[in-house]
Amino acid sequence: MNPTMNSISSETFKTTPSHPEHTIPLDFTNVPKLPDSHAWTLPHQPIDPFTQEPLPIIDLAKPDVSKLVRHACEEWGAFQITNHGIPICLLNEIEYQTRRLFSLPAESKLLAVRSPEGFTGYGLARISPFFSKLMWSEGFSIIGSPVEHASQLWPEDHAKFCEVMEQFQEEMKALSEKMVAIMLSSLGLTHEEDVKWFEPMKEGCDQSTCVLQLNSYPVCPDPGRAMGLAPHTDSSVLTLLYQGNISGLQVQRDDAAGWMPVEPVEGALVVNVGDLMHIVSNGRFKSVLHRALVNNEHHRVSTAYFYGPPRDAKVSPLRKLIDRDHPPLYRPVTWKDYLEAKSKHFSKALESIRL
Ligand SMILES: C=C1C[C@]23C[C@@]1(O)CC[C@H]2[C@@]12CCC[C@@](C)(C(=O)O1)[C@H]2[C@@H]3C(=O)O
Ligand SMILES: O=C(O)CCC(=O)C(=O)O
Ligand SMILES: [Fe+2]
């Protein structure tokens, strides 16, 4: 594994501690009826499949990738990619190891619980305190090597889990860099010249901070009233999501049109534009509002890789995108500043740094 990944500490992402009930998930095994604490009122927002174009699926091997990516980022803030070069056997392994972790008994998973002031380990989504109802999901956050928590879960048998998680992060990092380069060049920007922090090729300068989040959505007795992961935008520059072959992810293009399901495509990855890319592009690319629903048949798992800039880098709208008609919309922030703003203002975080 890239040695610089180990220099990324949980410190980078510390935000205000959550209350315990918003940190430790329910024991989801054998819950016959949805508890009131987890019962949401979900507005019925059907989309009209005949008037809505589906979320773009972009084949990275095709020649017109740049144009398609730009269109998807401007119109949706998300798209799926195929021919991305991540071997299917690695995707299968990551899913296998994710299922292995979440299938452990609740008392074992609690041995690896995220501490109130920590960042990595087992727990509920960090956005949980912003909602009065609890989500039907559990998560496990990893930065670099997961060995500290994995050795609590499997004292004798964590090597393979760690190897797969580390290898996956390396592959996701390289693909994220490629996707950022495509996105920026689609706007006529040269990433090395125009984005100071973006120097992926420079040996030894690779300090970007990234998080691998494993998500689990257990089988739910009343999926119509439960929420897997509540509507949010990702704080990252971009997120790469592998959702396996079980539906649940939905995105919103605009409020009026309702929620659009992102149907799994075999071997594809979903790319979400994150809030930091929204800032860098001065609002040209939209960070996508999305959520995950649950079902009563299958245990769904997903892995989300949050790609960020180096911890101290100031992220701001790019100069080439600013002119008299397009003044800068956001003040410069580090990812740490932005995560703090998110933990305070949640869906109003972008607004909180608006000029
Ligand atoms: C880097 C991060 C993005 C994230 C917060 C985190 O610090 C690690 C987990 C990420 C996640 C995953 C589920 C949804 C989300 C909103 C959350 O609560 O935790 C995202 C966070 C984010 O993008 O702000
Ligand atoms: O599980 C999913 O489909 C969505 C996960 C997600 O949005 C996240 O981890 O931020
Ligand atoms: Fe997300």
CSV table of C-alpha atoms and ligand atoms in Angstrom, one decimal:
chain,number,residue,atom,x,y,z
A,1,MET,CA,0.0,0.0,0.0
A,2,ASN,CA,1.1,3.6,-0.7
A,3,PRO,CA,3.1,4.6,2.4
A,4,THR,CA,1.7,8.2,2.3
A,5,MET,CA,-1.8,6.8,3.0
A,6,ASN,CA,-0.6,6.0,6.5
A,7,SER,CA,0.2,9.6,7.2
A,8,ILE,CA,-3.5,10.5,6.9
A,9,SER,CA,-4.8,10.4,10.4
A,10,SER,CA,-8.4,10.5,11.7
A,11,GLU,CA,-7.5,13.9,13.1
A,12,THR,CA,-8.1,15.3,9.6
A,13,PHE,CA,-11.7,14.5,9.8
A,14,LYS,CA,-12.6,15.1,13.4
A,15,THR,CA,-15.8,16.9,13.8
A,16,THR,CA,-18.0,17.5,16.9
A,17,PRO,CA,-18.8,14.2,18.7
A,18,SER,CA,-22.3,12.7,18.1
A,19,HIS,CA,-24.7,11.6,20.8
A,20,PRO,CA,-24.4,7.8,21.5
A,21,GLU,CA,-27.9,7.0,20.1
A,22,HIS,CA,-26.7,8.5,16.9
A,23,THR,CA,-23.5,6.5,16.8
A,24,ILE,CA,-24.4,2.9,17.6
A,25,PRO,CA,-26.7,1.1,15.2
A,26,LEU,CA,-29.6,-1.2,16.3
A,27,ASP,CA,-29.0,-4.9,16.3
A,28,PHE,CA,-30.9,-5.5,13.1
A,29,THR,CA,-31.1,-9.3,13.4
A,30,ASN,CA,-34.6,-10.7,14.0
A,31,VAL,CA,-36.5,-7.4,14.3
A,32,PRO,CA,-40.1,-8.5,13.4
A,33,LYS,CA,-41.6,-5.0,13.2
A,34,LEU,CA,-40.1,-1.6,12.3
A,35,PRO,CA,-39.6,0.3,15.6
A,36,ASP,CA,-41.1,3.7,15.9
A,37,SER,CA,-37.6,5.2,16.3
A,38,HIS,CA,-36.9,4.0,12.7
A,39,ALA,CA,-40.3,4.8,11.1
A,40,TRP,CA,-40.1,7.8,8.6
A,41,THR,CA,-42.8,9.6,6.8
A,42,LEU,CA,-41.6,9.2,3.2
A,43,PRO,CA,-43.4,11.6,0.8
A,44,HIS,CA,-44.6,9.6,-2.2
A,45,GLN,CA,-42.6,11.1,-5.1
A,46,PRO,CA,-43.0,8.9,-8.1
A,47,ILE,CA,-41.0,9.9,-11.2
A,48,ASP,CA,-42.4,9.7,-14.6
A,49,PRO,CA,-40.1,7.3,-16.5
A,50,PHE,CA,-41.4,8.6,-19.8
A,51,THR,CA,-40.4,12.3,-19.3
A,52,GLN,CA,-37.1,11.7,-17.4
A,53,GLU,CA,-33.9,10.6,-19.1
A,54,PRO,CA,-32.1,8.0,-17.0
A,55,LEU,CA,-28.9,8.7,-15.2
A,56,PRO,CA,-26.1,8.6,-17.8
A,57,ILE,CA,-24.0,5.5,-18.1
A,58,ILE,CA,-20.6,6.4,-19.6
A,59,ASP,CA,-18.3,3.9,-21.2
A,60,LEU,CA,-14.8,5.2,-20.4
A,61,ALA,CA,-13.4,3.5,-23.5
A,62,LYS,CA,-15.5,5.6,-25.9
A,63,PRO,CA,-13.9,8.7,-27.6
A,64,ASP,CA,-16.5,11.3,-26.5
A,65,VAL,CA,-16.1,10.7,-22.8
A,66,SER,CA,-15.2,14.3,-22.0
A,67,LYS,CA,-18.4,15.7,-23.5
A,68,LEU,CA,-20.5,13.1,-21.8
A,69,VAL,CA,-18.9,13.6,-18.4
A,70,ARG,CA,-19.4,17.4,-18.6
A,71,HIS,CA,-23.0,17.0,-19.5
A,72,ALA,CA,-23.6,14.5,-16.7
A,73,CYS,CA,-21.9,16.7,-14.1
A,74,GLU,CA,-23.7,19.9,-15.2
A,75,GLU,CA,-27.1,18.2,-15.5
A,76,TRP,CA,-27.1,15.5,-12.8
A,77,GLY,CA,-24.0,15.7,-10.6
A,78,ALA,CA,-23.8,11.9,-11.0
A,79,PHE,CA,-23.3,9.2,-13.6
A,80,GLN,CA,-22.3,5.5,-13.8
A,81,ILE,CA,-19.1,4.4,-15.5
A,82,THR,CA,-18.2,1.1,-17.2
A,83,ASN,CA,-14.8,0.0,-18.6
A,84,HIS,CA,-13.1,1.8,-15.7
A,85,GLY,CA,-10.4,-0.8,-15.3
A,86,ILE,CA,-11.2,-2.0,-11.8
A,87,PRO,CA,-11.2,-5.9,-12.1
A,88,ILE,CA,-14.5,-7.5,-11.4
A,89,CYS,CA,-12.8,-10.0,-9.1
A,90,LEU,CA,-11.7,-7.1,-6.8
A,91,LEU,CA,-15.3,-5.7,-6.8
A,92,ASN,CA,-16.5,-9.2,-5.8
A,93,GLU,CA,-13.9,-9.5,-3.1
A,94,ILE,CA,-14.7,-6.1,-1.6
A,95,GLU,CA,-18.4,-7.1,-1.5
A,96,TYR,CA,-17.5,-10.4,0.1
A,97,GLN,CA,-15.4,-8.8,2.8
A,98,THR,CA,-18.0,-6.1,3.4
A,99,ARG,CA,-20.7,-8.8,3.9
A,100,ARG,CA,-18.4,-10.8,6.1
A,101,LEU,CA,-17.9,-7.8,8.4
A,102,PHE,CA,-21.6,-6.8,8.7
A,103,SER,CA,-22.7,-10.5,9.2
A,104,LEU,CA,-20.8,-10.6,12.5
A,105,PRO,CA,-22.9,-10.6,15.6
A,106,ALA,CA,-23.8,-7.2,17.0
A,107,GLU,CA,-21.6,-7.7,20.0
A,108,SER,CA,-18.6,-8.3,17.9
A,109,LYS,CA,-19.2,-5.3,15.7
A,110,LEU,CA,-19.4,-3.2,18.9
A,111,LEU,CA,-15.7,-4.1,19.6
A,112,ALA,CA,-14.8,-1.9,16.6
A,113,VAL,CA,-17.2,0.9,17.3
A,114,ARG,CA,-16.1,4.4,16.2
A,115,SER,CA,-15.1,6.4,19.3
A,116,PRO,CA,-17.0,9.7,19.9
A,117,GLU,CA,-13.9,11.7,19.0
A,118,GLY,CA,-12.6,9.3,16.4
A,119,PHE,CA,-13.3,8.9,12.8
A,120,THR,CA,-12.8,5.3,11.7
A,121,GLY,CA,-14.7,2.1,12.7
A,122,TYR,CA,-18.2,0.9,13.1
A,123,GLY,CA,-21.3,3.1,13.6
A,124,LEU,CA,-24.2,5.0,12.2
A,125,ALA,CA,-23.9,7.5,9.4
A,126,ARG,CA,-22.4,10.8,10.7
A,127,ILE,CA,-25.4,12.7,9.4
A,128,SER,CA,-27.7,10.8,11.8
A,129,PRO,CA,-28.0,13.6,14.4
A,130,PHE,CA,-29.7,15.9,11.8
A,131,PHE,CA,-32.7,13.6,11.7
A,132,SER,CA,-35.3,12.8,14.4
A,133,LYS,CA,-35.7,9.2,13.1
A,134,LEU,CA,-32.9,6.7,12.9
A,135,MET,CA,-31.7,5.1,9.6
A,136,TRP,CA,-31.9,1.4,8.7
A,137,SER,CA,-28.2,1.1,8.1
A,138,GLU,CA,-24.8,0.6,9.6
A,139,GLY,CA,-21.4,1.7,8.4
A,140,PHE,CA,-17.7,1.1,8.8
A,141,SER,CA,-15.2,3.9,7.9
A,142,ILE,CA,-11.6,3.2,6.9
A,143,ILE,CA,-8.7,5.5,6.3
A,144,GLY,CA,-5.6,3.7,5.0
A,145,SER,CA,-5.0,0.5,6.9
A,146,PRO,CA,-8.1,-0.9,8.9
A,147,VAL,CA,-5.9,-3.2,11.0
A,148,GLU,CA,-6.6,-1.5,14.3
A,149,HIS,CA,-10.3,-2.2,14.2
A,150,ALA,CA,-10.1,-5.4,12.1
A,151,SER,CA,-7.9,-7.1,14.7
A,152,GLN,CA,-10.6,-6.4,17.3
A,153,LEU,CA,-13.2,-8.1,15.0
A,154,TRP,CA,-11.0,-11.1,13.9
A,155,PRO,CA,-8.0,-11.4,16.2
A,156,GLU,CA,-6.5,-14.3,14.2
A,157,ASP,CA,-8.0,-13.7,10.8
A,158,HIS,CA,-8.0,-10.1,9.6
A,159,ALA,CA,-5.1,-10.2,7.1
A,160,LYS,CA,-7.3,-10.9,4.0
A,161,PHE,CA,-9.8,-8.2,5.0
A,162,CYS,CA,-7.0,-5.6,5.4
A,163,GLU,CA,-5.3,-6.7,2.2
A,164,VAL,CA,-8.5,-6.3,0.1
A,165,MET,CA,-9.5,-2.9,1.7
A,166,GLU,CA,-6.0,-1.5,1.1
A,167,GLN,CA,-5.8,-2.8,-2.4
A,168,PHE,CA,-9.2,-1.4,-3.2
A,169,GLN,CA,-8.3,2.1,-1.8
A,170,GLU,CA,-5.2,2.2,-4.1
A,171,GLU,CA,-7.3,1.3,-7.1
A,172,MET,CA,-10.0,3.8,-6.2
A,173,LYS,CA,-7.5,6.6,-5.6
A,174,ALA,CA,-6.0,6.1,-9.1
A,175,LEU,CA,-9.4,6.0,-10.7
A,176,SER,CA,-10.5,9.1,-8.7
A,177,GLU,CA,-7.5,11.0,-10.0
A,178,LYS,CA,-8.4,9.9,-13.6
A,179,MET,CA,-12.0,11.1,-13.1
A,180,VAL,CA,-11.0,14.4,-11.6
A,181,ALA,CA,-8.7,15.0,-14.6
A,182,ILE,CA,-11.5,14.2,-17.1
A,183,MET,CA,-13.9,16.5,-15.2
A,184,LEU,CA,-11.5,19.4,-15.1
A,185,SER,CA,-10.3,19.0,-18.7
A,186,SER,CA,-14.0,18.9,-19.8
A,187,LEU,CA,-14.2,22.5,-18.6
A,188,GLY,CA,-11.0,23.4,-20.5
A,189,LEU,CA,-8.8,23.3,-17.4
A,190,THR,CA,-5.4,21.7,-17.1
A,191,HIS,CA,-5.4,20.0,-13.7
A,192,GLU,CA,-1.7,20.4,-12.9
A,193,GLU,CA,-1.6,24.1,-13.9
A,194,ASP,CA,-5.0,25.2,-12.7
A,195,VAL,CA,-5.5,23.2,-9.6
A,196,LYS,CA,-2.6,23.7,-7.2
A,197,TRP,CA,-3.4,20.7,-5.0
A,198,PHE,CA,-4.0,18.3,-7.8
A,199,GLU,CA,-0.6,16.8,-8.6
A,200,PRO,CA,-1.3,13.1,-8.7
A,201,MET,CA,1.7,12.2,-10.8
A,202,LYS,CA,4.3,13.9,-8.7
A,203,GLU,CA,6.1,11.2,-6.7
A,204,GLY,CA,6.0,11.6,-3.0
A,205,CYS,CA,3.6,14.6,-3.1
A,206,ASP,CA,0.5,12.5,-3.0
A,207,GLN,CA,-1.1,13.7,0.1
A,208,SER,CA,-4.8,13.6,-0.8
A,209,THR,CA,-7.1,12.5,2.0
A,210,CYS,CA,-9.6,9.8,1.3
A,211,VAL,CA,-12.1,7.7,3.2
A,212,LEU,CA,-13.5,4.3,2.3
A,213,GLN,CA,-17.0,3.8,3.8
A,214,LEU,CA,-18.6,0.4,3.9
A,215,ASN,CA,-22.4,0.6,4.1
A,216,SER,CA,-24.8,-2.1,5.1
A,217,TYR,CA,-28.6,-2.0,4.7
A,218,PRO,CA,-30.1,-5.1,6.4
A,219,VAL,CA,-33.3,-6.7,5.3
A,220,CYS,CA,-36.1,-4.5,6.6
A,221,PRO,CA,-39.6,-5.6,7.8
A,222,ASP,CA,-41.3,-2.4,6.6
A,223,PRO,CA,-39.1,-0.9,3.8
A,224,GLY,CA,-41.8,1.6,2.7
A,225,ARG,CA,-41.5,3.5,6.0
A,226,ALA,CA,-37.7,3.0,6.5
A,227,MET,CA,-34.7,5.1,5.3
A,228,GLY,CA,-31.4,3.4,4.5
A,229,LEU,CA,-29.4,6.6,4.2
A,230,ALA,CA,-31.2,10.0,4.3
A,231,PRO,CA,-30.9,12.5,1.5
A,232,HIS,CA,-27.5,14.2,1.5
A,233,THR,CA,-24.7,15.4,-0.8
A,234,ASP,CA,-21.2,14.1,-0.3
A,235,SER,CA,-18.6,16.5,1.0
A,236,SER,CA,-15.8,15.0,-1.1
A,237,VAL,CA,-14.3,16.2,-4.4
A,238,LEU,CA,-16.0,13.1,-5.9
A,239,THR,CA,-17.2,9.8,-4.6
A,240,LEU,CA,-16.9,6.4,-6.3
A,241,LEU,CA,-19.6,4.0,-5.3
A,242,TYR,CA,-19.9,0.3,-5.9
A,243,GLN,CA,-23.5,-0.8,-5.2
A,244,GLY,CA,-23.3,-4.5,-6.3
A,245,ASN,CA,-26.5,-5.7,-7.9
A,246,ILE,CA,-29.2,-4.7,-5.4
A,247,SER,CA,-31.2,-1.5,-6.0
A,248,GLY,CA,-31.7,1.2,-3.4
A,249,LEU,CA,-29.7,4.3,-4.5
A,250,GLN,CA,-31.8,7.2,-5.8
A,251,VAL,CA,-30.7,10.6,-7.0
A,252,GLN,CA,-32.6,13.9,-7.3
A,253,ARG,CA,-32.0,16.0,-10.4
A,254,ASP,CA,-34.4,18.7,-9.3
A,255,ASP,CA,-36.9,18.9,-6.5
A,256,ALA,CA,-40.0,18.8,-8.7
A,257,ALA,CA,-39.0,15.7,-10.7
A,258,GLY,CA,-38.7,13.4,-7.6
A,259,TRP,CA,-36.3,10.6,-7.0
A,260,MET,CA,-34.6,8.7,-9.8
A,261,PRO,CA,-33.5,5.2,-9.1
A,262,VAL,CA,-29.9,4.4,-10.1
A,263,GLU,CA,-30.4,0.8,-11.3
A,264,PRO,CA,-27.3,-1.4,-10.8
A,265,VAL,CA,-25.3,-2.1,-14.0
A,266,GLU,CA,-23.0,-5.2,-13.7
A,267,GLY,CA,-19.5,-4.1,-12.8
A,268,ALA,CA,-20.3,-0.4,-13.0
A,269,LEU,CA,-19.3,2.3,-10.5
A,270,VAL,CA,-21.4,5.3,-9.7
A,271,VAL,CA,-19.6,8.7,-9.7
A,272,ASN,CA,-21.0,11.4,-7.5
A,273,VAL,CA,-19.9,15.0,-7.8
A,274,GLY,CA,-19.1,16.1,-4.3
A,275,ASP,CA,-19.4,19.5,-2.6
A,276,LEU,CA,-15.7,20.3,-3.1
A,277,MET,CA,-16.0,19.8,-6.8
A,278,HIS,CA,-19.1,22.0,-6.8
A,279,ILE,CA,-16.9,24.7,-5.1
A,280,VAL,CA,-13.9,24.2,-7.5
A,281,SER,CA,-16.2,24.4,-10.5
A,282,ASN,CA,-17.8,27.5,-9.1
A,283,GLY,CA,-21.2,25.8,-9.2
A,284,ARG,CA,-20.9,24.6,-12.8
A,285,PHE,CA,-20.9,21.0,-11.6
A,286,LYS,CA,-23.6,20.2,-9.1
A,287,SER,CA,-23.1,18.0,-6.0
A,288,VAL,CA,-25.9,15.5,-6.3
A,289,LEU,CA,-28.6,15.0,-3.6
A,290,HIS,CA,-29.0,11.3,-3.1
A,291,ARG,CA,-30.4,8.7,-0.7
A,292,ALA,CA,-30.5,4.9,-0.2
A,293,LEU,CA,-33.7,3.0,0.4
A,294,VAL,CA,-34.0,-0.5,1.8
A,295,ASN,CA,-35.9,-3.7,0.9
A,296,ASN,CA,-37.5,-6.7,2.6
A,297,GLU,CA,-35.7,-9.4,0.6
A,298,HIS,CA,-32.0,-8.7,0.3
A,299,HIS,CA,-29.3,-7.4,2.6
A,300,ARG,CA,-27.8,-4.6,0.5
A,301,VAL,CA,-24.2,-3.5,0.9
A,302,SER,CA,-22.3,-0.7,-0.8
A,303,THR,CA,-18.8,0.8,-0.7
A,304,ALA,CA,-18.2,4.5,-1.1
A,305,TYR,CA,-14.8,6.0,-1.7
A,306,PHE,CA,-14.6,9.7,-0.8
A,307,TYR,CA,-11.8,11.4,-2.7
A,308,GLY,CA,-10.5,14.6,-1.2
A,309,PRO,CA,-7.6,17.1,-1.5
A,310,PRO,CA,-4.6,17.2,0.8
A,311,ARG,CA,-5.7,18.1,4.4
A,312,ASP,CA,-4.3,21.7,4.4
A,313,ALA,CA,-5.1,22.6,0.8
A,314,LYS,CA,-7.4,25.5,0.3
A,315,VAL,CA,-10.2,24.6,-2.2
A,316,SER,CA,-11.7,27.6,-4.0
A,317,PRO,CA,-13.5,28.3,-7.3
A,318,LEU,CA,-10.9,28.1,-10.2
A,319,ARG,CA,-9.7,31.4,-11.5
A,320,LYS,CA,-10.3,30.4,-15.2
A,321,LEU,CA,-14.0,29.9,-14.4
A,322,ILE,CA,-14.4,33.4,-12.9
A,323,ASP,CA,-15.1,36.6,-14.8
A,324,ARG,CA,-17.3,39.6,-14.6
A,325,ASP,CA,-20.4,37.6,-15.4
A,326,HIS,CA,-19.3,34.7,-13.2
A,327,PRO,CA,-18.0,36.0,-9.8
A,328,PRO,CA,-16.6,33.5,-7.3
A,329,LEU,CA,-19.5,32.0,-5.4
A,330,TYR,CA,-17.6,30.4,-2.5
A,331,ARG,CA,-14.8,31.4,-0.1
A,332,PRO,CA,-11.7,29.1,0.0
A,333,VAL,CA,-11.9,26.2,2.5
A,334,THR,CA,-9.9,23.1,3.4
A,335,TRP,CA,-11.7,19.8,3.5
A,336,LYS,CA,-11.4,19.8,7.3
A,337,ASP,CA,-13.1,23.3,7.4
A,338,TYR,CA,-15.7,22.0,5.1
A,339,LEU,CA,-16.4,18.8,7.1
A,340,GLU,CA,-16.8,21.0,10.2
A,341,ALA,CA,-19.2,23.3,8.3
A,342,LYS,CA,-21.1,20.1,7.2
A,343,SER,CA,-21.3,18.8,10.8
A,344,LYS,CA,-22.8,22.1,11.9
A,345,HIS,CA,-24.9,23.2,8.9
A,346,PHE,CA,-25.5,19.8,7.1
A,347,SER,CA,-27.6,20.6,4.0
A,348,LYS,CA,-26.8,24.3,4.3
A,349,ALA,CA,-23.0,23.8,4.4
A,350,LEU,CA,-22.4,25.1,0.9
A,351,GLU,CA,-24.6,28.1,1.7
A,352,SER,CA,-22.6,28.7,4.8
A,353,ILE,CA,-19.4,29.4,2.8
A,354,ARG,CA,-21.1,31.4,0.0
A,355,LEU,CA,-19.7,34.8,-0.7
B,1,LIG,C1,-15.1,12.0,4.5
B,1,LIG,C2,-16.4,11.8,4.9
B,1,LIG,C3,-17.5,12.0,4.0
B,1,LIG,C4,-18.7,11.6,4.9
B,1,LIG,C5,-18.2,12.0,6.3
B,1,LIG,C6,-16.8,11.5,6.2
B,1,LIG,O1,-16.1,12.1,7.2
B,1,LIG,C7,-16.8,9.9,6.3
B,1,LIG,C8,-18.1,9.3,5.9
B,1,LIG,C9,-18.8,10.1,4.9
B,1,LIG,C10,-20.3,9.9,5.0
B,1,LIG,C11,-20.8,8.5,4.4
B,1,LIG,C12,-22.4,8.5,4.6
B,1,LIG,C13,-23.0,9.8,4.1
B,1,LIG,C14,-22.3,11.0,4.8
B,1,LIG,C15,-23.0,12.3,4.5
B,1,LIG,C16,-22.0,10.7,6.2
B,1,LIG,O2,-22.7,10.9,7.1
B,1,LIG,O3,-20.8,10.0,6.3
B,1,LIG,C17,-20.9,11.0,4.2
B,1,LIG,C18,-20.0,12.2,4.7
B,1,LIG,C19,-20.0,13.4,3.8
B,1,LIG,O4,-19.8,13.2,2.6
B,1,LIG,O5,-20.1,14.5,4.3
B,2,LIG,O1,-25.4,2.9,-0.5
B,2,LIG,C1,-25.7,3.7,-1.4
B,2,LIG,O2,-26.1,3.5,-2.4
B,2,LIG,C2,-25.3,5.2,-1.1
B,2,LIG,C3,-24.2,5.4,-0.1
B,2,LIG,C4,-23.8,6.8,0.0
B,2,LIG,O3,-24.5,7.7,-0.5
B,2,LIG,C5,-22.7,7.2,0.9
B,2,LIG,O4,-22.0,6.3,1.4
B,2,LIG,O5,-22.4,8.4,1.0
B,3,FE,FE,-23.5,9.7,-0.3
